[in-house]
């Protein structure tokens, strides 16, 4: 049975390892977001070289969430949050998870086996955000804490946002390697023989 966890960032490894696939989560605190492939490459290069990022992500959250920041009377205002497909970033996620001390990553669509291995090794969980859930997710926005690499378009920048009760989102890959995507695939494959047999009988009946 799934549980709802109301979490405040930053998080300890022990707290994240308490989460299980299918649990629901809301997050309050600072989350860092970007959907830029150049941004991911730049982050991973810094990790590999042992260079610090302009924002400390240890114990924190890094999400594949798109946002646009508008300047209003000298104040940076984030207008929305919308999830992006995480598999686009598979090449860099293992290095980011291992090198930055992340406790939460997420977006939509999951991550590959190499990334899941890094999550399991480091005590990090992957959260699945509701596709098309922009109005719900955007209600959590409270402001911009920092903005780096501003030579990129807004959605590609390394943005740290203040959020309150962001979610609910689903623990789709937990820190033990359990995966909702694997569970769904196994269920689908288990049903395949029955489906094929029903199709064969239907063809014979016509």
PDB file of N, CA and C in Angstrom, residues 141-195:
ATOM      1  N   UNK A 141       5.237  26.754  -6.677  1.00  0.00           N
ATOM      2  CA  UNK A 141       6.313  27.729  -6.861  1.00  0.00           C
ATOM      3  C   UNK A 141       6.205  28.884  -5.875  1.00  0.00           C
ATOM      4  N   UNK A 142       7.349  29.216  -5.260  1.00  0.00           N
ATOM      5  CA  UNK A 142       7.412  30.340  -4.334  1.00  0.00           C
ATOM      6  C   UNK A 142       8.443  31.397  -4.742  1.00  0.00           C
ATOM      7  N   UNK A 143       9.369  31.048  -5.630  1.00  0.00           N
ATOM      8  CA  UNK A 143      10.335  32.041  -6.073  1.00  0.00           C
ATOM      9  C   UNK A 143      11.609  31.412  -6.587  1.00  0.00           C
ATOM     10  N   UNK A 144      12.503  32.271  -7.064  1.00  0.00           N
ATOM     11  CA  UNK A 144      13.809  31.852  -7.567  1.00  0.00           C
ATOM     12  C   UNK A 144      14.840  32.099  -6.481  1.00  0.00           C
ATOM     13  N   UNK A 145      15.547  31.049  -6.092  1.00  0.00           N
ATOM     14  CA  UNK A 145      16.613  31.205  -5.103  1.00  0.00           C
ATOM     15  C   UNK A 145      17.925  31.595  -5.768  1.00  0.00           C
ATOM     16  N   UNK A 146      18.233  30.979  -6.906  1.00  0.00           N
ATOM     17  CA  UNK A 146      19.444  31.341  -7.645  1.00  0.00           C
ATOM     18  C   UNK A 146      19.281  30.932  -9.100  1.00  0.00           C
ATOM     19  N   UNK A 147      20.034  31.611  -9.964  1.00  0.00           N
ATOM     20  CA  UNK A 147      20.025  31.319 -11.393  1.00  0.00           C
ATOM     21  C   UNK A 147      21.446  31.400 -11.912  1.00  0.00           C
ATOM     22  N   UNK A 148      21.916  30.297 -12.516  1.00  0.00           N
ATOM     23  CA  UNK A 148      23.281  30.225 -13.011  1.00  0.00           C
ATOM     24  C   UNK A 148      23.272  29.808 -14.483  1.00  0.00           C
ATOM     25  N   UNK A 149      24.396  30.103 -15.154  1.00  0.00           N
ATOM     26  CA  UNK A 149      24.573  29.815 -16.572  1.00  0.00           C
ATOM     27  C   UNK A 149      23.464  30.491 -17.374  1.00  0.00           C
ATOM     28  N   UNK A 150      23.333  31.770 -17.111  1.00  0.00           N
ATOM     29  CA  UNK A 150      22.235  32.541 -17.685  1.00  0.00           C
ATOM     30  C   UNK A 150      22.435  32.887 -19.156  1.00  0.00           C
ATOM     31  N   UNK A 151      23.550  32.457 -19.735  1.00  0.00           N
ATOM     32  CA  UNK A 151      23.709  32.602 -21.175  1.00  0.00           C
ATOM     33  C   UNK A 151      22.780  31.650 -21.936  1.00  0.00           C
ATOM     34  N   UNK A 152      22.244  30.644 -21.244  1.00  0.00           N
ATOM     35  CA  UNK A 152      21.279  29.729 -21.852  1.00  0.00           C
ATOM     36  C   UNK A 152      19.877  30.324 -21.782  1.00  0.00           C
ATOM     37  N   UNK A 153      18.974  29.778 -22.604  1.00  0.00           N
ATOM     38  CA  UNK A 153      17.565  30.136 -22.469  1.00  0.00           C
ATOM     39  C   UNK A 153      17.071  29.713 -21.092  1.00  0.00           C
ATOM     40  N   UNK A 154      15.980  30.292 -20.650  1.00  0.00           N
ATOM     41  CA  UNK A 154      15.502  30.083 -19.283  1.00  0.00           C
ATOM     42  C   UNK A 154      15.376  28.610 -18.922  1.00  0.00           C
ATOM     43  N   UNK A 155      14.820  27.820 -19.834  1.00  0.00           N
ATOM     44  CA  UNK A 155      14.565  26.410 -19.539  1.00  0.00           C
ATOM     45  C   UNK A 155      15.852  25.593 -19.393  1.00  0.00           C
ATOM     46  N   UNK A 156      16.958  26.096 -19.952  1.00  0.00           N
ATOM     47  CA  UNK A 156      18.232  25.377 -19.901  1.00  0.00           C
ATOM     48  C   UNK A 156      19.131  25.836 -18.752  1.00  0.00           C
ATOM     49  N   UNK A 157      18.791  26.927 -18.110  1.00  0.00           N
ATOM     50  CA  UNK A 157      19.632  27.437 -17.031  1.00  0.00           C
ATOM     51  C   UNK A 157      19.637  26.474 -15.841  1.00  0.00           C
ATOM     52  N   UNK A 158      20.625  26.649 -14.984  1.00  0.00           N
ATOM     53  CA  UNK A 158      20.677  25.891 -13.738  1.00  0.00           C
ATOM     54  C   UNK A 158      19.958  26.733 -12.691  1.00  0.00           C
ATOM     55  N   UNK A 159      18.680  26.440 -12.514  1.00  0.00           N
ATOM     56  CA  UNK A 159      17.808  27.238 -11.666  1.00  0.00           C
ATOM     57  C   UNK A 159      17.498  26.524 -10.364  1.00  0.00           C
ATOM     58  N   UNK A 160      17.627  27.232  -9.268  1.00  0.00           N
ATOM     59  CA  UNK A 160      17.203  26.694  -7.980  1.00  0.00           C
ATOM     60  C   UNK A 160      15.978  27.477  -7.531  1.00  0.00           C
ATOM     61  N   UNK A 161      14.898  26.743  -7.307  1.00  0.00           N
ATOM     62  CA  UNK A 161      13.598  27.330  -7.010  1.00  0.00           C
ATOM     63  C   UNK A 161      13.159  26.971  -5.603  1.00  0.00           C
ATOM     64  N   UNK A 162      12.465  27.883  -4.966  1.00  0.00           N
ATOM     65  CA  UNK A 162      11.809  27.591  -3.698  1.00  0.00           C
ATOM     66  C   UNK A 162      10.415  27.062  -3.990  1.00  0.00           C
ATOM     67  N   UNK A 163      10.101  25.904  -3.402  1.00  0.00           N
ATOM     68  CA  UNK A 163       8.788  25.295  -3.609  1.00  0.00           C
ATOM     69  C   UNK A 163       8.174  24.920  -2.265  1.00  0.00           C
ATOM     70  N   UNK A 164       6.860  24.847  -2.259  1.00  0.00           N
ATOM     71  CA  UNK A 164       6.124  24.401  -1.075  1.00  0.00           C
ATOM     72  C   UNK A 164       5.138  23.320  -1.479  1.00  0.00           C
ATOM     73  N   UNK A 165       5.330  22.126  -0.927  1.00  0.00           N
ATOM     74  CA  UNK A 165       4.459  20.979  -1.194  1.00  0.00           C
ATOM     75  C   UNK A 165       4.377  20.691  -2.686  1.00  0.00           C
ATOM     76  N   UNK A 166       5.527  20.622  -3.333  1.00  0.00           N
ATOM     77  CA  UNK A 166       5.582  20.255  -4.752  1.00  0.00           C
ATOM     78  C   UNK A 166       5.147  18.802  -4.908  1.00  0.00           C
ATOM     79  N   UNK A 167       4.188  18.577  -5.797  1.00  0.00           N
ATOM     80  CA  UNK A 167       3.650  17.242  -6.006  1.00  0.00           C
ATOM     81  C   UNK A 167       2.124  17.263  -5.948  1.00  0.00           C
ATOM     82  N   UNK A 168       1.539  16.106  -5.597  1.00  0.00           N
ATOM     83  CA  UNK A 168       2.241  14.861  -5.257  1.00  0.00           C
ATOM     84  C   UNK A 168       2.861  14.196  -6.484  1.00  0.00           C
ATOM     85  N   UNK A 169       4.004  13.570  -6.244  1.00  0.00           N
ATOM     86  CA  UNK A 169       4.669  12.803  -7.283  1.00  0.00           C
ATOM     87  C   UNK A 169       4.936  11.397  -6.758  1.00  0.00           C
ATOM     88  N   UNK A 170       5.227  10.498  -7.665  1.00  0.00           N
ATOM     89  CA  UNK A 170       5.330   9.075  -7.335  1.00  0.00           C
ATOM     90  C   UNK A 170       6.787   8.645  -7.268  1.00  0.00           C
ATOM     91  N   UNK A 171       7.130   7.878  -6.252  1.00  0.00           N
ATOM     92  CA  UNK A 171       8.449   7.245  -6.205  1.00  0.00           C
ATOM     93  C   UNK A 171       8.430   6.127  -7.252  1.00  0.00           C
ATOM     94  N   UNK A 172       9.016   6.413  -8.407  1.00  0.00           N
ATOM     95  CA  UNK A 172       8.972   5.457  -9.510  1.00  0.00           C
ATOM     96  C   UNK A 172      10.174   4.514  -9.506  1.00  0.00           C
ATOM     97  N   UNK A 173      11.317   4.982  -8.975  1.00  0.00           N
ATOM     98  CA  UNK A 173      12.496   4.135  -8.768  1.00  0.00           C
ATOM     99  C   UNK A 173      13.015   4.465  -7.377  1.00  0.00           C
ATOM    100  N   UNK A 174      13.042   3.470  -6.499  1.00  0.00           N
ATOM    101  CA  UNK A 174      13.484   3.772  -5.138  1.00  0.00           C
ATOM    102  C   UNK A 174      14.985   3.548  -4.982  1.00  0.00           C
ATOM    103  N   UNK A 175      15.494   3.862  -3.802  1.00  0.00           N
ATOM    104  CA  UNK A 175      16.929   3.803  -3.556  1.00  0.00           C
ATOM    105  C   UNK A 175      17.447   2.382  -3.380  1.00  0.00           C
ATOM    106  N   UNK A 176      16.562   1.397  -3.543  1.00  0.00           N
ATOM    107  CA  UNK A 176      16.961  -0.015  -3.496  1.00  0.00           C
ATOM    108  C   UNK A 176      16.943  -0.642  -4.894  1.00  0.00           C
ATOM    109  N   UNK A 177      16.639   0.168  -5.897  1.00  0.00           N
ATOM    110  CA  UNK A 177      16.614  -0.329  -7.271  1.00  0.00           C
ATOM    111  C   UNK A 177      15.257  -0.815  -7.724  1.00  0.00           C
ATOM    112  N   UNK A 178      14.267  -0.787  -6.844  1.00  0.00           N
ATOM    113  CA  UNK A 178      12.918  -1.151  -7.256  1.00  0.00           C
ATOM    114  C   UNK A 178      12.373  -0.137  -8.246  1.00  0.00           C
ATOM    115  N   UNK A 179      11.672  -0.611  -9.262  1.00  0.00           N
ATOM    116  CA  UNK A 179      11.236   0.273 -10.343  1.00  0.00           C
ATOM    117  C   UNK A 179       9.804  -0.009 -10.747  1.00  0.00           C
ATOM    118  N   UNK A 180       8.998   1.009 -10.760  1.00  0.00           N
ATOM    119  CA  UNK A 180       7.621   0.859 -11.211  1.00  0.00           C
ATOM    120  C   UNK A 180       7.571   0.512 -12.691  1.00  0.00           C
ATOM    121  N   UNK A 181       8.584   0.940 -13.439  1.00  0.00           N
ATOM    122  CA  UNK A 181       8.629   0.659 -14.869  1.00  0.00           C
ATOM    123  C   UNK A 181       8.913  -0.831 -15.101  1.00  0.00           C
ATOM    124  N   UNK A 182       9.808  -1.406 -14.304  1.00  0.00           N
ATOM    125  CA  UNK A 182      10.058  -2.843 -14.397  1.00  0.00           C
ATOM    126  C   UNK A 182       8.820  -3.634 -14.021  1.00  0.00           C
ATOM    127  N   UNK A 183       8.120  -3.178 -12.980  1.00  0.00           N
ATOM    128  CA  UNK A 183       6.911  -3.878 -12.546  1.00  0.00           C
ATOM    129  C   UNK A 183       5.849  -3.874 -13.647  1.00  0.00           C
ATOM    130  N   UNK A 184       5.660  -2.725 -14.283  1.00  0.00           N
ATOM    131  CA  UNK A 184       4.671  -2.631 -15.361  1.00  0.00           C
ATOM    132  C   UNK A 184       5.054  -3.494 -16.551  1.00  0.00           C
ATOM    133  N   UNK A 185       6.355  -3.514 -16.892  1.00  0.00           N
ATOM    134  CA  UNK A 185       6.817  -4.342 -18.010  1.00  0.00           C
ATOM    135  C   UNK A 185       6.594  -5.815 -17.716  1.00  0.00           C
ATOM    136  N   UNK A 186       6.905  -6.238 -16.483  1.00  0.00           N
ATOM    137  CA  UNK A 186       6.734  -7.643 -16.122  1.00  0.00           C
ATOM    138  C   UNK A 186       5.256  -8.045 -16.167  1.00  0.00           C
ATOM    139  N   UNK A 187       4.387  -7.151 -15.704  1.00  0.00           N
ATOM    140  CA  UNK A 187       2.954  -7.450 -15.746  1.00  0.00           C
ATOM    141  C   UNK A 187       2.463  -7.558 -17.183  1.00  0.00           C
ATOM    142  N   UNK A 188       2.942  -6.640 -18.021  1.00  0.00           N
ATOM    143  CA  UNK A 188       2.531  -6.672 -19.429  1.00  0.00           C
ATOM    144  C   UNK A 188       3.006  -7.946 -20.113  1.00  0.00           C
ATOM    145  N   UNK A 189       4.257  -8.330 -19.846  1.00  0.00           N
ATOM    146  CA  UNK A 189       4.787  -9.546 -20.448  1.00  0.00           C
ATOM    147  C   UNK A 189       4.066 -10.783 -19.924  1.00  0.00           C
ATOM    148  N   UNK A 190       3.659 -10.747 -18.651  1.00  0.00           N
ATOM    149  CA  UNK A 190       2.928 -11.877 -18.094  1.00  0.00           C
ATOM    150  C   UNK A 190       1.554 -12.056 -18.729  1.00  0.00           C
ATOM    151  N   UNK A 191       0.958 -10.978 -19.168  1.00  0.00           N
ATOM    152  CA  UNK A 191      -0.365 -11.041 -19.790  1.00  0.00           C
ATOM    153  C   UNK A 191      -0.305 -11.361 -21.281  1.00  0.00           C
ATOM    154  N   UNK A 192       0.885 -11.254 -21.867  1.00  0.00           N
ATOM    155  CA  UNK A 192       0.997 -11.395 -23.312  1.00  0.00           C
ATOM    156  C   UNK A 192       0.491 -12.742 -23.840  1.00  0.00           C
ATOM    157  N   UNK A 193       0.835 -13.883 -23.224  1.00  0.00           N
ATOM    158  CA  UNK A 193       0.328 -15.162 -23.751  1.00  0.00           C
ATOM    159  C   UNK A 193      -1.203 -15.223 -23.798  1.00  0.00           C
ATOM    160  N   UNK A 194      -1.851 -14.703 -22.737  1.00  0.00           N
ATOM    161  CA  UNK A 194      -3.311 -14.693 -22.706  1.00  0.00           C
ATOM    162  C   UNK A 194      -3.872 -13.813 -23.826  1.00  0.00           C
ATOM    163  N   UNK A 195      -3.279 -12.654 -24.032  1.00  0.00           N
ATOM    164  CA  UNK A 195      -3.746 -11.740 -25.069  1.00  0.00           C
ATOM    165  C   UNK A 195      -3.591 -12.364 -26.448  1.00  0.00           C
TER     166      UNK A 195
END
